[in-house]
């Protein structure tokens, strides 16, 4: 019990010391450069919205779909929830067929073409 009390007391003491140092340490002499926001070389007064290609969004959605496919199919060899292995194979092939049909649909609609 004394170990717990000493650990809590040490932690509280260190926290109090660090808070006091952080309160007294900074020198408060603001100037124009310190008060202006850091903008990484961009004009802070210009337009913040840049045109964003919808193709990047489509690629991100397709990546998420196929990432989800991997997340669903990876634990199948260790899955004991399904009664027989044929159900496991049927479930995995259903997922693969649905995602393949979705990919073919995107391909035929021209969603994977980068240049318009």
PDB file of C-alpha atoms in Angstrom:
ATOM      1  CA  UNK A   1       0.000   0.000   0.000  1.00  0.00           C
ATOM      2  CA  UNK A   2       2.840   2.366   0.757  1.00  0.00           C
ATOM      3  CA  UNK A   3       4.251   1.722  -2.728  1.00  0.00           C
ATOM      4  CA  UNK A   4       1.001   2.920  -4.302  1.00  0.00           C
ATOM      5  CA  UNK A   5       0.873   6.009  -2.081  1.00  0.00           C
ATOM      6  CA  UNK A   6       4.497   6.875  -2.809  1.00  0.00           C
ATOM      7  CA  UNK A   7       3.945   6.393  -6.563  1.00  0.00           C
ATOM      8  CA  UNK A   8       0.899   8.672  -6.534  1.00  0.00           C
ATOM      9  CA  UNK A   9       2.744  11.275  -4.436  1.00  0.00           C
ATOM     10  CA  UNK A  10       5.782  11.175  -6.746  1.00  0.00           C
ATOM     11  CA  UNK A  11       3.591  11.518  -9.829  1.00  0.00           C
ATOM     12  CA  UNK A  12       1.690  14.439  -8.302  1.00  0.00           C
ATOM     13  CA  UNK A  13       4.920  16.160  -7.254  1.00  0.00           C
ATOM     14  CA  UNK A  14       6.506  15.776 -10.705  1.00  0.00           C
ATOM     15  CA  UNK A  15       3.312  17.033 -12.372  1.00  0.00           C
ATOM     16  CA  UNK A  16       3.185  20.053 -10.069  1.00  0.00           C
ATOM     17  CA  UNK A  17       6.852  20.891 -10.688  1.00  0.00           C
ATOM     18  CA  UNK A  18       6.454  20.610 -14.475  1.00  0.00           C
ATOM     19  CA  UNK A  19       3.302  22.754 -14.432  1.00  0.00           C
ATOM     20  CA  UNK A  20       5.084  25.447 -12.420  1.00  0.00           C
ATOM     21  CA  UNK A  21       8.075  25.391 -14.792  1.00  0.00           C
ATOM     22  CA  UNK A  22       5.763  25.652 -17.816  1.00  0.00           C
ATOM     23  CA  UNK A  23       3.964  28.600 -16.199  1.00  0.00           C
ATOM     24  CA  UNK A  24       7.089  30.610 -15.332  1.00  0.00           C
ATOM     25  CA  UNK A  25       9.413  29.630 -18.173  1.00  0.00           C
ATOM     26  CA  UNK A  26       8.042  31.323 -21.311  1.00  0.00           C
ATOM     27  CA  UNK A  27       9.038  34.874 -21.966  1.00  0.00           C
ATOM     28  CA  UNK A  28       6.064  36.895 -23.090  1.00  0.00           C
ATOM     29  CA  UNK A  29       7.303  39.366 -25.673  1.00  0.00           C
ATOM     30  CA  UNK A  30       4.939  39.091 -28.649  1.00  0.00           C
ATOM     31  CA  UNK A  31       5.897  40.682 -31.930  1.00  0.00           C
ATOM     32  CA  UNK A  32       4.332  40.764 -35.388  1.00  0.00           C
ATOM     33  CA  UNK A  33       6.014  37.552 -36.587  1.00  0.00           C
ATOM     34  CA  UNK A  34       5.014  35.520 -33.541  1.00  0.00           C
ATOM     35  CA  UNK A  35       1.389  36.637 -33.742  1.00  0.00           C
ATOM     36  CA  UNK A  36       0.966  35.737 -37.431  1.00  0.00           C
ATOM     37  CA  UNK A  37      -0.091  32.158 -38.205  1.00  0.00           C
ATOM     38  CA  UNK A  38       2.414  29.821 -39.818  1.00  0.00           C
ATOM     39  CA  UNK A  39       1.158  29.002 -43.306  1.00  0.00           C
ATOM     40  CA  UNK A  40       3.982  26.888 -44.801  1.00  0.00           C
ATOM     41  CA  UNK A  41       4.598  29.320 -47.645  1.00  0.00           C
ATOM     42  CA  UNK A  42       0.955  29.582 -48.746  1.00  0.00           C
ATOM     43  CA  UNK A  43      -0.808  32.894 -49.058  1.00  0.00           C
ATOM     44  CA  UNK A  44      -3.067  33.051 -45.981  1.00  0.00           C
ATOM     45  CA  UNK A  45      -5.339  35.626 -47.597  1.00  0.00           C
ATOM     46  CA  UNK A  46      -5.979  33.662 -50.802  1.00  0.00           C
ATOM     47  CA  UNK A  47      -8.587  31.030 -51.540  1.00  0.00           C
ATOM     48  CA  UNK A  48      -8.146  27.990 -49.298  1.00  0.00           C
ATOM     49  CA  UNK A  49     -10.258  25.731 -51.508  1.00  0.00           C
ATOM     50  CA  UNK A  50      -8.366  24.075 -54.331  1.00  0.00           C
ATOM     51  CA  UNK A  51     -10.101  22.015 -57.007  1.00  0.00           C
ATOM     52  CA  UNK A  52     -10.082  18.336 -56.056  1.00  0.00           C
ATOM     53  CA  UNK A  53     -10.384  15.673 -58.708  1.00  0.00           C
ATOM     54  CA  UNK A  54     -13.212  13.234 -58.176  1.00  0.00           C
ATOM     55  CA  UNK A  55     -10.961  10.461 -59.513  1.00  0.00           C
ATOM     56  CA  UNK A  56      -8.935  10.507 -56.287  1.00  0.00           C
ATOM     57  CA  UNK A  57     -12.129   9.980 -54.314  1.00  0.00           C
ATOM     58  CA  UNK A  58     -13.110   7.058 -56.548  1.00  0.00           C
ATOM     59  CA  UNK A  59      -9.705   5.422 -56.137  1.00  0.00           C
ATOM     60  CA  UNK A  60      -9.993   5.832 -52.361  1.00  0.00           C
ATOM     61  CA  UNK A  61     -13.441   4.211 -52.325  1.00  0.00           C
ATOM     62  CA  UNK A  62     -12.234   1.297 -54.456  1.00  0.00           C
ATOM     63  CA  UNK A  63      -9.254   0.854 -52.153  1.00  0.00           C
ATOM     64  CA  UNK A  64     -11.556   0.737 -49.134  1.00  0.00           C
ATOM     65  CA  UNK A  65     -13.774  -1.861 -50.805  1.00  0.00           C
ATOM     66  CA  UNK A  66     -10.900  -4.172 -51.619  1.00  0.00           C
ATOM     67  CA  UNK A  67      -9.354  -3.588 -48.211  1.00  0.00           C
ATOM     68  CA  UNK A  68     -12.657  -4.643 -46.675  1.00  0.00           C
ATOM     69  CA  UNK A  69     -12.599  -7.733 -48.876  1.00  0.00           C
ATOM     70  CA  UNK A  70      -9.222  -8.713 -47.474  1.00  0.00           C
ATOM     71  CA  UNK A  71     -10.416  -8.033 -43.928  1.00  0.00           C
ATOM     72  CA  UNK A  72     -13.394 -10.344 -44.491  1.00  0.00           C
ATOM     73  CA  UNK A  73     -11.497 -13.135 -46.222  1.00  0.00           C
ATOM     74  CA  UNK A  74      -8.346 -13.347 -44.098  1.00  0.00           C
ATOM     75  CA  UNK A  75      -9.927 -14.877 -40.970  1.00  0.00           C
ATOM     76  CA  UNK A  76     -11.825 -17.532 -42.938  1.00  0.00           C
ATOM     77  CA  UNK A  77      -9.259 -20.346 -42.503  1.00  0.00           C
ATOM     78  CA  UNK A  78      -9.560 -19.983 -38.727  1.00  0.00           C
ATOM     79  CA  UNK A  79     -13.319 -19.526 -38.659  1.00  0.00           C
ATOM     80  CA  UNK A  80     -15.190 -22.273 -36.861  1.00  0.00           C
ATOM     81  CA  UNK A  81     -18.551 -20.528 -36.895  1.00  0.00           C
ATOM     82  CA  UNK A  82     -19.803 -22.131 -40.093  1.00  0.00           C
ATOM     83  CA  UNK A  83     -20.913 -25.764 -39.760  1.00  0.00           C
ATOM     84  CA  UNK A  84     -19.133 -27.204 -42.812  1.00  0.00           C
ATOM     85  CA  UNK A  85     -16.222 -26.173 -45.024  1.00  0.00           C
ATOM     86  CA  UNK A  86     -18.559 -25.997 -48.013  1.00  0.00           C
ATOM     87  CA  UNK A  87     -20.434 -23.106 -46.352  1.00  0.00           C
ATOM     88  CA  UNK A  88     -17.130 -21.316 -45.839  1.00  0.00           C
ATOM     89  CA  UNK A  89     -16.169 -21.754 -49.490  1.00  0.00           C
ATOM     90  CA  UNK A  90     -19.650 -20.655 -50.592  1.00  0.00           C
ATOM     91  CA  UNK A  91     -19.489 -17.534 -48.406  1.00  0.00           C
ATOM     92  CA  UNK A  92     -15.975 -16.608 -49.613  1.00  0.00           C
ATOM     93  CA  UNK A  93     -16.897 -17.143 -53.270  1.00  0.00           C
ATOM     94  CA  UNK A  94     -20.037 -15.030 -52.855  1.00  0.00           C
ATOM     95  CA  UNK A  95     -17.960 -12.142 -51.513  1.00  0.00           C
ATOM     96  CA  UNK A  96     -15.401 -12.514 -54.301  1.00  0.00           C
ATOM     97  CA  UNK A  97     -18.068 -12.726 -57.013  1.00  0.00           C
ATOM     98  CA  UNK A  98     -19.882  -9.621 -55.724  1.00  0.00           C
ATOM     99  CA  UNK A  99     -16.684  -7.595 -55.591  1.00  0.00           C
ATOM    100  CA  UNK A 100     -15.579  -8.834 -59.013  1.00  0.00           C
ATOM    101  CA  UNK A 101     -18.942  -7.863 -60.505  1.00  0.00           C
ATOM    102  CA  UNK A 102     -18.618  -4.429 -58.901  1.00  0.00           C
ATOM    103  CA  UNK A 103     -15.129  -4.014 -60.344  1.00  0.00           C
ATOM    104  CA  UNK A 104     -16.329  -5.053 -63.821  1.00  0.00           C
ATOM    105  CA  UNK A 105     -19.214  -2.572 -63.555  1.00  0.00           C
ATOM    106  CA  UNK A 106     -16.823   0.255 -62.617  1.00  0.00           C
ATOM    107  CA  UNK A 107     -14.523  -0.715 -65.460  1.00  0.00           C
ATOM    108  CA  UNK A 108     -17.334  -0.738 -68.031  1.00  0.00           C
ATOM    109  CA  UNK A 109     -18.699   2.596 -66.764  1.00  0.00           C
ATOM    110  CA  UNK A 110     -15.255   4.160 -67.247  1.00  0.00           C
ATOM    111  CA  UNK A 111     -14.675   4.837 -63.574  1.00  0.00           C
ATOM    112  CA  UNK A 112     -11.144   3.473 -63.709  1.00  0.00           C
ATOM    113  CA  UNK A 113     -10.077   5.644 -66.648  1.00  0.00           C
ATOM    114  CA  UNK A 114      -7.934   8.496 -65.395  1.00  0.00           C
ATOM    115  CA  UNK A 115      -7.978  10.784 -68.436  1.00  0.00           C
ATOM    116  CA  UNK A 116     -11.334  12.055 -69.633  1.00  0.00           C
TER     117      UNK A 116
END
